[in-house]
Amino acid sequence: MADEKKIAVEKKIGAYICNGCGIGERLDSSQLETTAKRDGKAAICQQHDFLCSEAGVKMIQDDIDNEGVNRVVIAACSRRAKTEAFAFKDVVVIRSNLREGVIWVRPDEDDQRETTQEMADDYIRMGCAEAKYANIPSASGQQSVNKNILIAGGGISGMTAALEASKAGYPCTIVEKSSALGGATAQLYKKIPTRAPYADPEDTGVDAMIAAVEADSNITVFLNSTLTNTAGAPGRFTADISTESGSTETKEFGAIVQASGFTPYDANNLPEFAYGKNKDVVTQMELEALAKTANGGAIKRPSDGKEVSSVLFIQCAGQRSTKAGHLEHCSGYCCSASIKEAMYFKDQNTAIDTTVLYTDLRTPGAGGENFYRSGQNKGVIFTKGIASEVVDGANPTVKFKDLILDEDVSMEVDLVVLATGMVANAGQPTRAEITLSENEAKEAGTEYKVSVESILNLDYRQGKDVPHMTNGFADSHFICFPYETQRTGIYTAGPTRRPMDTRQAMDDATGAAMKAISEAENAGLGKAAHPRVADLSFPSFRQEGCTQCKRCTVECPFGAINETEDGYPEFNESRCRRCGTCMGACPVRVISFENYSIDTVGQQLKAVDIPDEFDEKPRILVLACENDAYPALDMAAQNRLEYSAFTRIIPVRCLGSVSLSWITDSMNSGYDGVILMGCPSGDDYQCHFVKGSAMAQERMSKVGDTLETLSLEKERVQTYEISITDIQKVPQLINEMAETIEKIGMSPFKF
Amino acid sequence: MSKEYSFYPGCSSQEGASSSNYLKSVQSMCDVLDIKLNVIPDWNCCSASIGYCGGGELPRLALSARNIALSEKHNQGQDIVATCAACWLATKETQERLDDDAGLMDETNQALAEAGLKIENKTKIRHMVEVLIEDIGYEEMGKHVSKPLDGIKIAGYVGCQTNRPFGIEGESFENPKYLDKFIETLGAEPVEKYDKKVSCCGGALAFSEPEKSQALIKDIIEAAYDGGADMIVTPCPVCQMNVEVYQDKINATYGTKFNMPVTYYSTLMSVAYGKNSKQSGLNGQIIKAKKLEEVASK
Amino acid sequence: MSNLNTGMVEKYRNNFLNEVEANVEEGEWVKMCMQCGVCSGSCPLGPYWDHPPQELFMMIRAGKREEVLESTSMWMCTSCYNCLVRCPRELPITHIMHGLAHYATRLGIEPKGQPTRQFAQLFWDNLAKNGRVNELWLGVNLYFMNGFVNGIKVAMGMAGIGLGMYKSGRLSIKELIGGHTVKDKSGFKAMIKKAQELESARVDK
Amino acid sequence: MSDIVATNQTILVVGGGISGMTAALEAAEIGKQVIVIEKSPSIGGRVTRLYKYFPKLCFPTCGQEINQRRMAANPNITVLTMAEVTDLQGDAGNYTATVKISPRYVNANCTACGDCASVVEAELDDPHNYNMSKHKGAYLPHNMAMPKRYVLAPEIIATDDAEKAKAACKFDAIDLDMQEETLELKAGAVVWATGWRPFDAAKIQPYGYDRIDNVISSVEFERMMDPFGPTGGKLVRPSDGKEAKNIAFIQCAGSRDRNYLKHCSRICCMASLKQSTYVTEKFGDEADVSIYYIDIRAIDRFDNFYQRVKENPNVTFIKSKVANIVENKKNGNPVLNGVNVEGYHRYANEHDMVVLAVGMQPSVDKNAFPIELKLNDEGFIESDEANGGIFAAGCSADALDVNRAVQSATASALKAIQVVNRVAQAEG
């Protein structure tokens, strides 16, 4: 289908050379014009002294309107500059970077004019080559806008997401596993205050919220129901909603909010605190139940119904600990929760002794600190110490080290409350993780079974649920983009995403609803989601060439690609983030995008003029990630940092999209060195496409062999992890390559 | 027309008491600035900050309450002005506590009734320094200088209780600048970055814990010498006494050679205003302030 | 349970805290301390405190009644108010120290020989007698507070200072007989007496 | 400017920091008309002054690049820089904002070629570096500035410098006659995202920020790491330019303190933990970091980062609010006095340099809002019906880290969309 298009449209290249910002003084623009016409096959080539001015832009627009130019090559500044001015519609716009890419990184000296000019000529050739092979992307037309939002979970987060989305005019469907809405919050007596003066526990407001949900004709609720199968993609998700009774209904959705909440940490893992042994050792959640029963009256303890006259809260019980079976993370809300619960006692009877045993009291923000102060004011005693043991007895006795008074003491109380943390209900691990565990199990001679139930039962090749992040939460890895999961159009909210209290969960769910709405709308128009927002291109492949090696389906960072029954990849473009990792993965080069393909890059590097060996003019190809490395190169130029005149830079969507064929082609066509610049990988990866750069590095690790077969030195190909701030580093790396080439000599592959 | 205030001199300012020279210089200073001080009739001790052992909270509050009540009775409508830091602080604190706590106010009035008094607690309690800065002003203070204290370098030692917890409006607890401004206004040179400016001299503990206190005092004097000071000036009788009188003992203990005069701001002002040595209370110096004597005798 | 443990049982109960809140000047603030320690670090005589203020507050919460009240710590307070102005939680620490010292004295379990304790008592007795402080007697009493012989030593040691004060007219022999006093002595004393009664009524109930 | 179209279906975003940008993008990307009002010459806000983010230790500009690209590509967003909302009238679905725009003296012709800067001589304090360094009187706010357009500082207007700059510009981009403008803009909903400012460290008198050279604030320390910052990426102390390897971080510098900011600013603990890694990375085993704290507030997954830092033997944690700082006059070292309350240990510790982890203060003073809003004592905007169609985003709502600020901003975008959608329905 994509190929037909290529033939269908007659391509007409217009090249436009700017003489502003010193380009005119530094370069021979008439020669550039010749290059564009002769080598670049530009039908039209015009110069302008101030191309980004209204007049300059009009000049180009006129050619588009009157001369049928549909491939516009702007030979001026970087693609990161003047983007608004050069945003021409319905044509391919290519930027040949003569300012940041050439004159700003080269000294203005006569003896440099020749090489600088060659640089510029090449960028014109490259621009025209790309223009020749790039097409105007358009949505496949496969989608249609579906405004329905599916919400997995009917707790405070799920209900908030539903109510907020509904207020904006988007119909929602809540699928709740249990027999009632309300989730964990419904089990609370009161909640941590959400408004000034943040001094007292507040009513949970759950009932009012449930009423609001039920009253909202825009919200459908399925109770006692689970998602037994979720297929499709943003804009066209189909979900099987099955009730306990067995009946199943299939509905279509535009996007999904997963608000599956948390499970309280199992205190049975804490024998040291006599939990399970002594009835009067309870968890925070269990205390809520006691408080509910008391309903403002005296709280009675479980063992003998005695009115509690002294209670001690052990913070971080089984949390912030690397001990086996404990939670490594801090659950964030427990400090405030204990203050709140201590107030249950103090507000009822100030004579009750309430002690909170903590190591770091964590009540951040304005509300938090006010609540802490209010707790103290009500007589709650805060003791910095670490509990070692709870001794069973008629009354539990807590042994602890008082870190302030620096002594080991013990205290007998009527009731001990354990502030245990949150375990995310994030569903099953990814298929890759499962396979790993399966193999381990095999080695151990045991059988591995996935203990956790799936939440979404995604019909995705890479697994049934959203991949987990830190501590098993389905969190985003990105600080600037907290909602970005690795499953497009599925947004997690509330404690399944990261530990949080009711107030945060409600904010969080509102944001998740926003993201879901946005994706439902944009997927419907065939527009990509973050980070290539609004990109209409999507991968397509030549079936006849496909060897069904499945690499694309395995390597896609977003699990976008399924397999058809007959074993071919199925791209699900609205699940695709357009990074091109599949293209880079494909050994037979059959995957391409309309405006980004093996050719759009491959033809650029071939378009570069390679002087013969004895000219002593090496050529260094740089494939730079457009998100970080390329901006870094740009800013290096902005600061007038120089690098070798033999460099030719091609931005790529992600290093993951780099096809090995580009490396071999460049070697074969006589490049002396190739540098790949991608984002840092690893646990704290900065790759916007999660593992694109990691993939690239893995592939490049094998390139050495290829070079050997060509009897070329390994040093000729280097892969670097570059952050956008490596502004000073990037020119250095390039110049180092230039030096290396001087040492090891020119490539013999120049024809 | 002269400014009138209800004056609370305090025990140490009494004739033959440790800061009688302070009172002397204050009176001279006030003549010049046309400030009229009406002593609170039959005023009593404020118990400073040390009466707490024998005296409980209420009895101590009653002491200052009595002074306020007497002032309200006899010097109606006049702000109470104290020259002693402890007196000012105790009275001001009493006013604050009674304002915050109706119960205490009531009990206090019950106690006062025994002395035939009642407290309204509406009188403004001020330190002489506040009067100078707020009611007189630096400019006016400068106008009266007839004998500028040229060439004298002075360390402005504010101490504790004139500075904390209330302090002087607009000044910081850690680095109040008003004494330095006084010094400049009078034509002398302040010691820059005098970093013991607000350090404690031991207060009443100079009596009960002499060694500990003298160690503190030593640092205060040392820092003044480091800053090239000819003398130290202070607004507080306790500071003045502690820093001045123990220098021999400190020299004996630490082998130092301290001989640093310690005077009151009011002493400086009297001298600068042309008053003679006696009127300026210079005869009250145990360590003679020679440079001031010279100016005074000009 | 062993005696030791029964001893422990009372530990960390709020009894003593409640006692302090009820009976000690500004005692209701003790619970507001967040153990930052800025007070302890700000005290000019800090190094001489067995238990700095913030630790005393923790000890009160921990029910260490005797250890707190019998401590010499709060008697180290010079009333410089550094702690008070720096406290992020607005605790009137200076007053709480005075209050604890007074309460200990009222209970008769204060460290008797502690010099500041003795001076503070002398000072009060002195002013309570005439309504105004008689510095000479105060001095004399102070020097002799540890017995006559010692007193002579101290007096000799302080003689130079006394002399200097005398010469400069800042110490008057007149004070030995009579000296400064309030005129309405009876009214003054009645007032103090009443105040003490009212306070006792409050504290001892 | 007059060509700006604003209706009751427009969303006004006040503040162009990461919260404002996020809210604007979320709304614009589902087709809403958005106008962003930014006070400074470039959008990006506080995060553009950060070197790294915790806990990933990644670089803020990385996300900025993506957001800026999204904004540049989105025709629904209008950005007004050097603009301030001076008045705001009306209620949900019908607001009128008065916006004052200060002259930039540089028009859209600017290509950011830098010719003007090269001829201007005047050098002025650079606010981007908290005035630790100077920039030219004609300047680009920073490498990532958006719009990528130079600014002429008002200080050089009517000086030769201004004329020189004008003469140097080949594109007639410099307009010295530019005047302050005032616009009236309609809006259906307002997202308030004016963010925070660092608490004035000089107010914390015991720490002598105003008296001791080698006592600096955490935001200043952050700038030191930037290779294009005031120290060219070196960790050196102000007094003598000596490398600062022994560094003390003082937590709650202005926060959790009735004398300054009552609230906990949330980010400061994590910021100091992050900054401690700057020191250990730069100096390895020669690094000697001390963190003085009351409570380490590394909540939820941040705690893993805290654990990681704790494992480093060159980082010490002292539970203590430092009492005061004095200067060792001999070597300029700050000396910290206080008590480690875990067992009562008195200290007088000398360090090369002290970093005050200053708190977060709402940028807009309580009484300076152009319209009445429900605020809490701390000056943050409460989420309250009474605020009608005005929704706080990011640090206008509470002391938040970047991650939570963006969450908050995303939520506020939906709240604003709800209002303009109601308007759209009503208007049919």
JSON list of C-alpha atoms in Angstrom, two decimals, chain C residues 36 110 175:
[
{"chain": "C", "resi": 36, "resn": "CYS", "atom": "CA", "xyz": [15.34, 19.22, 66.02]},
{"chain": "C", "resi": 110, "resn": "GLU", "atom": "CA", "xyz": [15.69, 20.13, 93.23]},
{"chain": "C", "resi": 175, "resn": "GLU", "atom": "CA", "xyz": [22.59, 49.30, 102.03]}
]
